[in-house]
Coordinates of C-alpha atoms in Angstrom, one line a residue:
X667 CA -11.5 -9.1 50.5
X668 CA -9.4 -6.6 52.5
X669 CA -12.4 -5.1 54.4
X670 CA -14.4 -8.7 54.6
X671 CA -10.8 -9.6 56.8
X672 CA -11.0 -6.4 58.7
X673 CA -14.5 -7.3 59.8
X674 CA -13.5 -10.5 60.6
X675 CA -10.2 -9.4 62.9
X676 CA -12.9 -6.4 64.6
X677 CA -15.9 -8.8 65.4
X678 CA -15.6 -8.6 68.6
X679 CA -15.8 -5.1 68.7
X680 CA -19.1 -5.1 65.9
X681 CA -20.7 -7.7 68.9
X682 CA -20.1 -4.8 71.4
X683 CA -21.8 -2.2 69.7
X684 CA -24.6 -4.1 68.7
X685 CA -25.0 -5.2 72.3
X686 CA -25.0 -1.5 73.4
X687 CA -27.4 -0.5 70.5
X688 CA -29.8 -3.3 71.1
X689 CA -29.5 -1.7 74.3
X690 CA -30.4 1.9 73.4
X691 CA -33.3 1.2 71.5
X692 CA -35.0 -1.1 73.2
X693 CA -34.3 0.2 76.5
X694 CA -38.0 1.1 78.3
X695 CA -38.4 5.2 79.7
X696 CA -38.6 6.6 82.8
X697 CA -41.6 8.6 83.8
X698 CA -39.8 12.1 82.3
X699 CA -39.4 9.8 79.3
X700 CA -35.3 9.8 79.4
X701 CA -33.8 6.3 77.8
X702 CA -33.3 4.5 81.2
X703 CA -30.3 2.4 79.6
X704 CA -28.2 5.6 78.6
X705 CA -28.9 7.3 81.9
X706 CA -25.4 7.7 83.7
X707 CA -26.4 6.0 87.1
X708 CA -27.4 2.9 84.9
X709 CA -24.1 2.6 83.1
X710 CA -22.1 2.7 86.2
X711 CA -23.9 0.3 87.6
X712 CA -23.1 -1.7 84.8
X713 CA -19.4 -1.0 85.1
X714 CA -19.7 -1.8 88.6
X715 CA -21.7 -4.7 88.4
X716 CA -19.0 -6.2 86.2
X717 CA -15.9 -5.0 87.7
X718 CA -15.7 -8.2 90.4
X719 CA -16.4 -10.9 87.2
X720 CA -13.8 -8.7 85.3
X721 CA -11.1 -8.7 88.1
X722 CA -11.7 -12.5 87.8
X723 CA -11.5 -12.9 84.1
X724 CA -8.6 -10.6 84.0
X725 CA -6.4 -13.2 85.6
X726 CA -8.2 -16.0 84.5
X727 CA -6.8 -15.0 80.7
X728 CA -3.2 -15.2 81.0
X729 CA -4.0 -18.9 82.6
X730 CA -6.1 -20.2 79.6
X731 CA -3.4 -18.6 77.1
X732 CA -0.9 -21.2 79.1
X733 CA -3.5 -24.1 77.9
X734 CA -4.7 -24.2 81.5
X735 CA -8.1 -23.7 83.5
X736 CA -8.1 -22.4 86.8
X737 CA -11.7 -23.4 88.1
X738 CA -11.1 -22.7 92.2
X739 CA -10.9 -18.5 91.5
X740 CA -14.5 -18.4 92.7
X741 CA -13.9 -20.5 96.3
X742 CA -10.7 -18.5 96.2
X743 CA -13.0 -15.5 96.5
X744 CA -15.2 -16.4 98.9
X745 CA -12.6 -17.1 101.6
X746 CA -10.9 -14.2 100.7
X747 CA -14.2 -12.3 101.1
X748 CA -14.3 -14.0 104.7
X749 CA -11.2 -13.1 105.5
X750 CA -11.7 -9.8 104.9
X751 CA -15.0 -9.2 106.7
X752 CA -13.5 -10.8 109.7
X753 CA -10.4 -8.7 110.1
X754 CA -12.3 -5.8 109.7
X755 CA -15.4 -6.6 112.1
X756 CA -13.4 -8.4 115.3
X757 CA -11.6 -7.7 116.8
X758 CA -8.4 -9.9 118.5
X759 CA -7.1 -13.0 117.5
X760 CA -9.6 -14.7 115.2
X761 CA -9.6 -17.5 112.3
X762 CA -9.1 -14.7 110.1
X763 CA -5.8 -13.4 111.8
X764 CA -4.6 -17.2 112.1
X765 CA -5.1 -17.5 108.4
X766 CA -4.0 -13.9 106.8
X767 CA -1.2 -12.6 109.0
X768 CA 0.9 -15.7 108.7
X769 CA 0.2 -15.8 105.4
X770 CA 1.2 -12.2 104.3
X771 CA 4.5 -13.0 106.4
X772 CA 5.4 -15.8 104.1
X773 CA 3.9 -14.3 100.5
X774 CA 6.0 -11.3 101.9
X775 CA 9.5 -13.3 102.3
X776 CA 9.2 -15.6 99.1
X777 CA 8.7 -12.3 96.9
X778 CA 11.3 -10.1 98.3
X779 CA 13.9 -13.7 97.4
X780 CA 12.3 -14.6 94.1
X781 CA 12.3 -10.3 93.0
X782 CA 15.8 -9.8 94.1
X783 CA 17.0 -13.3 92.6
X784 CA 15.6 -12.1 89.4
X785 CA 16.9 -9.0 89.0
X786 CA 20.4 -9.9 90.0
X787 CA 20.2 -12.3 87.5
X788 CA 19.0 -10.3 84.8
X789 CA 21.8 -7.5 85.7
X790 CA 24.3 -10.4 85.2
X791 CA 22.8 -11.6 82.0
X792 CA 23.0 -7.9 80.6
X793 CA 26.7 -7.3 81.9
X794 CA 27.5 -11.0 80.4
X795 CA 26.0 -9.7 77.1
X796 CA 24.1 -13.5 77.4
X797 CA 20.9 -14.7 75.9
X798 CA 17.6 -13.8 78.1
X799 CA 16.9 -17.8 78.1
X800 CA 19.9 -18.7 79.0
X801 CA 20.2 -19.4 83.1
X802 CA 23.5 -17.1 84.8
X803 CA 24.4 -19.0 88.0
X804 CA 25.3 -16.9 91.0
X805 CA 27.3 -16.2 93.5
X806 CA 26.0 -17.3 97.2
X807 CA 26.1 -13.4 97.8
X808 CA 23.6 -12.6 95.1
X809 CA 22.4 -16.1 94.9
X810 CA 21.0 -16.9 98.3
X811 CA 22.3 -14.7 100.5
X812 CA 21.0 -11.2 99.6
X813 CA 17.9 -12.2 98.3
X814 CA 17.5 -14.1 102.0
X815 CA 17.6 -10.9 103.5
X816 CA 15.3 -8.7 101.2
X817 CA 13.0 -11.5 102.2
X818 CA 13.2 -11.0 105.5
X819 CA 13.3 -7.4 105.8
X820 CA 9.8 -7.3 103.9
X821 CA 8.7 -10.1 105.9
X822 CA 9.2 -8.0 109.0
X823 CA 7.6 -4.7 107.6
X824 CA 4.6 -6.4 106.8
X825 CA 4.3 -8.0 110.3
X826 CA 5.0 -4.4 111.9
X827 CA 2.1 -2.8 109.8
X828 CA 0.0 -5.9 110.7
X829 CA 0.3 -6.7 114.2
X830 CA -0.6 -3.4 115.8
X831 CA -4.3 -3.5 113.9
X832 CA -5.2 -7.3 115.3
X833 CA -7.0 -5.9 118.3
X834 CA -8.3 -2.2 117.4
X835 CA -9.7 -4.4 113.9
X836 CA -8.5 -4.1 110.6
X837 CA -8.6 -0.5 108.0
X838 CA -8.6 -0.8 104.7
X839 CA -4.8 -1.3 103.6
X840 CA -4.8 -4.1 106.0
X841 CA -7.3 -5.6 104.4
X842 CA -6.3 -4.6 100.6
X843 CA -2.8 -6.8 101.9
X844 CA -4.0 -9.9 103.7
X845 CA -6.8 -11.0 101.0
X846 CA -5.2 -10.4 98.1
X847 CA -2.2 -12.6 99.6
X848 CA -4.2 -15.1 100.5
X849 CA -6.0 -15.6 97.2
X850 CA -2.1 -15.3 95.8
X851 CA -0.6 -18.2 98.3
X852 CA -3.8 -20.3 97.0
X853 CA -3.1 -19.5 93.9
X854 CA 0.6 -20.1 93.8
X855 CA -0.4 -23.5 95.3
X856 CA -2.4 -24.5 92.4
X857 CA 0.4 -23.6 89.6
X858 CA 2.8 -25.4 91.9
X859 CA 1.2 -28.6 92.2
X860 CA -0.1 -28.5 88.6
X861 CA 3.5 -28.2 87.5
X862 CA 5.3 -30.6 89.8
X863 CA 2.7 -33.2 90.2
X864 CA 2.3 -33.2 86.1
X865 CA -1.4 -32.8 86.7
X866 CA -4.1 -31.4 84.4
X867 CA -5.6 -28.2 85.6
X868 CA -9.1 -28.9 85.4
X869 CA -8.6 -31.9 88.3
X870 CA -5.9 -29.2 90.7
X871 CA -7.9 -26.5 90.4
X872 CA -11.7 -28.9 91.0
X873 CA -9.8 -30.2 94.3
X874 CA -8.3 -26.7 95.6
X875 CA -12.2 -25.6 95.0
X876 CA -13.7 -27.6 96.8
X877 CA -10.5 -27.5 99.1
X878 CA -11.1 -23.3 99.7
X879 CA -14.5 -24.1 100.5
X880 CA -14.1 -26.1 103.3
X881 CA -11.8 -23.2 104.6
X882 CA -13.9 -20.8 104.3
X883 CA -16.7 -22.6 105.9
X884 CA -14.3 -23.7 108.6
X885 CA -12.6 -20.4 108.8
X886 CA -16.2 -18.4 109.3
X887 CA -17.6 -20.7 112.0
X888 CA -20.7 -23.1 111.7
X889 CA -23.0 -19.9 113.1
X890 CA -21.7 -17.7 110.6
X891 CA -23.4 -18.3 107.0
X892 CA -23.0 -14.7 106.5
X893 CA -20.1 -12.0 108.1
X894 CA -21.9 -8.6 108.2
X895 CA -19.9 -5.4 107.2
X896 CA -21.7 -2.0 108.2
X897 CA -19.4 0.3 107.5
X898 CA -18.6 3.4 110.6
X899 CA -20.6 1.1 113.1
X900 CA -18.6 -2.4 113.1
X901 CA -16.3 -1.9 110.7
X902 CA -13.9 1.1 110.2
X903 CA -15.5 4.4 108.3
X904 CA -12.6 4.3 105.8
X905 CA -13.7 1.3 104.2
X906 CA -16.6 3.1 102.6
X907 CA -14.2 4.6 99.8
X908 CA -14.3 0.9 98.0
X909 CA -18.0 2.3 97.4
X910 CA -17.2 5.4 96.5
X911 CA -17.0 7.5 93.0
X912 CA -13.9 8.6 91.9
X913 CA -13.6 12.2 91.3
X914 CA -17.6 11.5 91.2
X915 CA -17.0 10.1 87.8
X916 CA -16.0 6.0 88.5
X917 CA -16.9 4.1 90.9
X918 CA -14.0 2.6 92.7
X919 CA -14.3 -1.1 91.9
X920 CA -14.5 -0.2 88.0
X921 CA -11.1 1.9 88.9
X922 CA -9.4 -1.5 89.8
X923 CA -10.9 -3.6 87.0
X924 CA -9.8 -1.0 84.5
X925 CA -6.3 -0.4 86.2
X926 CA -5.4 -4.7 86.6
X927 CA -6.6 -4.6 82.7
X928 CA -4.2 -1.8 81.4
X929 CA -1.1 -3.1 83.8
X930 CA -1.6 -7.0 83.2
X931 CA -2.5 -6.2 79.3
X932 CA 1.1 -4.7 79.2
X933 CA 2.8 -6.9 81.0
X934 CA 1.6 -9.7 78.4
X935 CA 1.7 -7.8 75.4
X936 CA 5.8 -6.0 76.2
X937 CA 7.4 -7.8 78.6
X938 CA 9.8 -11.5 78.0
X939 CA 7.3 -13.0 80.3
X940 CA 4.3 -11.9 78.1
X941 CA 5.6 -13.6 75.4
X942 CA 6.8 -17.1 77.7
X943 CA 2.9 -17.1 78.0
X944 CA 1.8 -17.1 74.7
X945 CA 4.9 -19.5 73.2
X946 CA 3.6 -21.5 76.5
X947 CA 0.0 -22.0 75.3
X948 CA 1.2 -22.5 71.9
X949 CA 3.8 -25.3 72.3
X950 CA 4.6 -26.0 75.6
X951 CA 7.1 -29.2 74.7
X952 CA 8.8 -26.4 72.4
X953 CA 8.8 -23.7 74.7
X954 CA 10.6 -25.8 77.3
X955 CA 13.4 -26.7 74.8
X956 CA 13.6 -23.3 73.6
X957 CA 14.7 -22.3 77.2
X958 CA 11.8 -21.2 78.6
X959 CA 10.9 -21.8 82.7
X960 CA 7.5 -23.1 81.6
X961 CA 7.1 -24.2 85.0
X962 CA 7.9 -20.9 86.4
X963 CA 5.6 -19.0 84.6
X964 CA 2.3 -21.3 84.7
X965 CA 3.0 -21.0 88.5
X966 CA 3.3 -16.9 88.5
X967 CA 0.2 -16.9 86.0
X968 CA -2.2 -19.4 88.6
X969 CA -0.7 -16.8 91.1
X970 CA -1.8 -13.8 89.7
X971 CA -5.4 -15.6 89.5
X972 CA -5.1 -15.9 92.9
X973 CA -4.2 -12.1 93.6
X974 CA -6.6 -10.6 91.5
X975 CA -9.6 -13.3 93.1
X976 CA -8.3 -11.8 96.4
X977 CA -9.0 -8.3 95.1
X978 CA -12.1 -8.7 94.0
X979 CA -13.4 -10.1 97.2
X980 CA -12.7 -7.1 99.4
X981 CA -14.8 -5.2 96.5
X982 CA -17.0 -7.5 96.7
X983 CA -17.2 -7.2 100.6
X984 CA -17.4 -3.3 100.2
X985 CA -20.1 -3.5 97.8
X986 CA -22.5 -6.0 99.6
X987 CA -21.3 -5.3 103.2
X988 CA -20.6 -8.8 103.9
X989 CA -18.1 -11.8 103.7
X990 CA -19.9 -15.2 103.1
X991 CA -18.2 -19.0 102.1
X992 CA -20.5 -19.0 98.9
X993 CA -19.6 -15.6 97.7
X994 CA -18.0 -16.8 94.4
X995 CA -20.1 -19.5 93.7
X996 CA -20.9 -19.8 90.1
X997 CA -18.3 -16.8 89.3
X998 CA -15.3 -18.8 88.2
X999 CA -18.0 -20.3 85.2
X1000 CA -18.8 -16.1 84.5
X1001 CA -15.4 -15.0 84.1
X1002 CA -14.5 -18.2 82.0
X1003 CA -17.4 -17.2 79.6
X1004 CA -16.4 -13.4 79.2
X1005 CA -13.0 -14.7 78.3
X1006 CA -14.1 -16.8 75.7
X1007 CA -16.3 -14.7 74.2
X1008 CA -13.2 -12.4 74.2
X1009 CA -11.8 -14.7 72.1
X1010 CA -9.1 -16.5 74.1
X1011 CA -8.7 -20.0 72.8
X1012 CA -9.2 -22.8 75.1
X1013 CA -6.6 -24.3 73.6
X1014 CA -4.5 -21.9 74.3
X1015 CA -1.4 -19.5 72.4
X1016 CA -4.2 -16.7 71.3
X1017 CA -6.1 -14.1 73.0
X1018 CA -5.9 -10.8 74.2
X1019 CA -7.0 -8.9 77.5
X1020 CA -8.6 -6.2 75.1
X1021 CA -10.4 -9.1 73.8
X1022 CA -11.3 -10.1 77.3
X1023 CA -12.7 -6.1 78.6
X1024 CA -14.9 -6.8 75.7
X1025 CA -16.2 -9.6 76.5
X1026 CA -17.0 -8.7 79.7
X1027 CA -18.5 -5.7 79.0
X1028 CA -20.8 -7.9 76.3
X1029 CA -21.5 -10.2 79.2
X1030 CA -22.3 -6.8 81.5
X1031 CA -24.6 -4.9 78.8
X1032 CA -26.4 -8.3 78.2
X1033 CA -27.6 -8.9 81.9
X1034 CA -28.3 -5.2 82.2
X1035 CA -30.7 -5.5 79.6
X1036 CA -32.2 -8.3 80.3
X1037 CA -32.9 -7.0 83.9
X1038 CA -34.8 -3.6 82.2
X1039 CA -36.7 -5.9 80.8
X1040 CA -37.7 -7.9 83.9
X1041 CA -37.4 -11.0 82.3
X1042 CA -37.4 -13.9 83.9
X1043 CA -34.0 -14.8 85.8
X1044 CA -34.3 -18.8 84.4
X1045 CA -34.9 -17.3 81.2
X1046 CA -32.2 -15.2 81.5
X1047 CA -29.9 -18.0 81.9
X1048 CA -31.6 -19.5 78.8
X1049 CA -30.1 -16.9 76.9
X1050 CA -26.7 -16.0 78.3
X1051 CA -26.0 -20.0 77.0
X1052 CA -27.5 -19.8 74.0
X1053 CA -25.1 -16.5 73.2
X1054 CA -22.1 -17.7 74.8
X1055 CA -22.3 -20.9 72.6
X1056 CA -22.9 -19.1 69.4
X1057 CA -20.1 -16.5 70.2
X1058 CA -17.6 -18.9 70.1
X1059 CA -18.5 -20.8 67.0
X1060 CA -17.9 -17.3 65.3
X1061 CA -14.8 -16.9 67.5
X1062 CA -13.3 -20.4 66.8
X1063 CA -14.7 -20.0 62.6
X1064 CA -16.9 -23.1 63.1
X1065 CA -20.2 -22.1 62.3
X1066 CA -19.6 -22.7 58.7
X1067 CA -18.9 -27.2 59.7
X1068 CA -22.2 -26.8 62.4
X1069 CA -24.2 -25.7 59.2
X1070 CA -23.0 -28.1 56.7
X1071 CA -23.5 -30.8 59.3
X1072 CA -27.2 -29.7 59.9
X1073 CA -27.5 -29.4 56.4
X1074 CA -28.8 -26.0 56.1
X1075 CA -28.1 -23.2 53.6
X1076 CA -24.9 -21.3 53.6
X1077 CA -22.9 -24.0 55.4
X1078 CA -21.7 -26.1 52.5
X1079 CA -19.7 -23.2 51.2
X1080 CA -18.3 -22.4 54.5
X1081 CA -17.7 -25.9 55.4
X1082 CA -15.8 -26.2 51.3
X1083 CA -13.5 -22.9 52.4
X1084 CA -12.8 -24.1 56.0
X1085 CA -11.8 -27.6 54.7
X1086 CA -9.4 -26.2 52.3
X1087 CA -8.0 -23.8 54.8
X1088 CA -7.3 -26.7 56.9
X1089 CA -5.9 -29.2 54.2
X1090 CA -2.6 -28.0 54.0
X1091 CA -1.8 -28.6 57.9
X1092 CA -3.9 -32.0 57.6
X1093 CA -1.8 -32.9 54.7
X1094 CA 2.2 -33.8 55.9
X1095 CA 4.7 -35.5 53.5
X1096 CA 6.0 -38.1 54.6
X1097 CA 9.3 -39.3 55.8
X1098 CA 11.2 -41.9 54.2
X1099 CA 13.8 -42.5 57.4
X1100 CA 14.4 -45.7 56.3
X1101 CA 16.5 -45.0 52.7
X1102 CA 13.7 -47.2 50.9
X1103 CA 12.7 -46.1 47.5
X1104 CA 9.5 -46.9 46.1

């Protein structure tokens, strides 16, 4: 029973390897007869091909752990993407500067308020000896006033970094600030109106999709269906290191994906705000009563969405040399996948960031193959729904019911166990409120 259990907690990682063997031994030779799948160009490819979808699903987690869906990350991307390839191919004033510049300037002096206001008020809840739940009101000092200031002060740095690079173009840490801001103010805007408005996610984040479209059509001009990027001839030289192997070992866009894994995986799995997340997705109503800023949170998690959307479209922009409206089309539906077959709930309260790698690696290995294989890309399709379908009836246990519904062997059994697992919960006493006896 103990290993059966064990197998059941390490699936995921079972899938993985049996993706990757699959892989090995059917993988066709090259013409010195090496296994073209193991060869060390074709798995960093692999790791690079994924790296953009995995920036994506990285943030994309932490918001379906909430109970939420956050379906715009892939229009998010796209005018990010444009953005980026405008700022770094004209020069002067453009749509691009409009957009960014202002942007970073206000992204710049809401986080230097909200990051001082918090850690004054966590200094005061430690000296008070109070509960971390428990709100501390402030002085104006602390309260308004210094946090006012910090704002400010990093308001005007980032403008003083910015403004000199509008008409020589853009390098590479402009860039690396104005997108990722930009997908973070989008971002932010989503959480906000999702928690103010008392709106379902799936209709706020439909509407700020379609919304960042329009923008980044807009923002790109009617002539412009593609920005091109050639690196050292319109666009600085320095912006070929996004391209680049690191210490000739990674390539740089698998760098980011693996660093926004490690540092998001433990914020949520050691830090107060990790745990808001999951006690979020779990019981929200509860949460709330408990203490908990529910509000504040869903809005930082849709903001880091944002960020990390913003991220993954100046990689994007290095890796293809251009900045297009439809850049992230169809993405936001990729990175949803890889998270499920992670084994994040859509219901939210359970999943992991480990879980999510996985699954995007899974996702990753899958296409890879079926590319050495030259199969048909409709096919291909064909199959990525097929497995992402039967992944999550193992994930979510309910291949046993689908089974015993079709009426095919094995299933009555299962369906018998996951009936009397659930019969307990199903099965409240009741409450006689009333002082009636029977």
């Amino acid at each position: 029973m103990t290993v059966l259990k064990l197998l059941s907690r390490t699936k995921l990682y079972w899938g993985l390897i049996a993706i990757f063997l699959i892989g090995v031994l059917g993988s066709p030779m090259s013409s010195k007869g090496n296994n073209i799948f193991l060869s060390y160009g074709n798995l960093l490819d692999v790791l690079r091909q994924v790296s953009t979808t995995g920036l994506i699903a990285t943030g994309m987690t932490a918001v379906i752990i909430t109970g939420g869906i956050d379906l715009s990350v892939g229009s998010l991307m796209a005018i990010c993407s444009v953005v980026c390839a405008m700022l770094l191919t004209v020069p002067g004033v453009t749509p691009g500067v409009v957009l960014g510049v202002p942007t970073v300037a206000l992204v710049a002096l809401c986080l230097g308020f909200v990051v001082t206001r918090f850690i004054f008020q966590n200094l005061a809840k430690s000296r008070a000896g109070a509960d971390l739940l428990r709100e501390i009101k402030l002085d104006g000092i602390r309260g308004l006033v210094t946090p006012a200031v910090v704002g400010v002060v990093l308001c005007c740095l980032s403008l003083w970094f910015l403004l000199p690079q509008i008409e020589p173009k853009f390098g590479v840490l402009g860039v690396l600030l104005v997108a990722p801001c930009v997908g973070l103010l989008f971002g932010a805007l989503n959480g906000f109106i999702i928690v103010a408005g008392r709106l379902q996610p799936f209709i706020v984040t439909l509407a700020v999709m379609v919304t960042a479209l329009g923008i980044a059509r807009l923002t790109a001009g009617q002539n412009n269906a593609v920005l091109p990027v050639y690196t050292g001839s319109n666009a600085t030289a320095d912006f070929e290191i996004l391209r680049s192997l690191v210490f000739g070992i990674i390539p740089m866009p698998g760098l980011f994906f693996l660093g926004a894994i490690l540092i998001y995986g433990a914020v949520l799995r050691f830090t107060p705000f990790g745990r808001y997340v999951y006690a979020i997705g779990g019981n929200e109503e509860a949460a709330r009563l408990s203490g908990i800023a529910a509000g504040r949170v869903k809005i930082a998690t849709y903001a880091v969405s944002g960020l990390l959307a913003g991220i993954a479209a100046v990689l994007y922009v290095a890796q293809y040399r251009q900045g297009k409206p439809d850049a992230g089309a169809g993405l936001e539906l990729d990175a949803i996948a890889a998270v499920v077959i992670g084994g994040t709930s859509l219901m939210g309260g359970r999943g992991s960031l480990v879980g999510t790698f996985c699954g995007v690696l899974i996702f990753g290995l899958l296409s890879n193959i079926l590319q050495l294989h030259n199969i048909n890309s409709n096919l291909q399709l064909v199959l990525k729904g097929m497995i992402i379908i039967g992944t999550v009836l193992v994930q979510e246990r309910n291949a046993g019911d689908l089974l015993a519904y079709l009426r095919l062997p094995g299933g009555q059994s299962a369906h018998k166990e996951t009936a009397a697992a659930k019969r307990p919960s199903q099965e409240t006493p009741s409450l006689n409120l009333g002082g009636n006896k029977k």
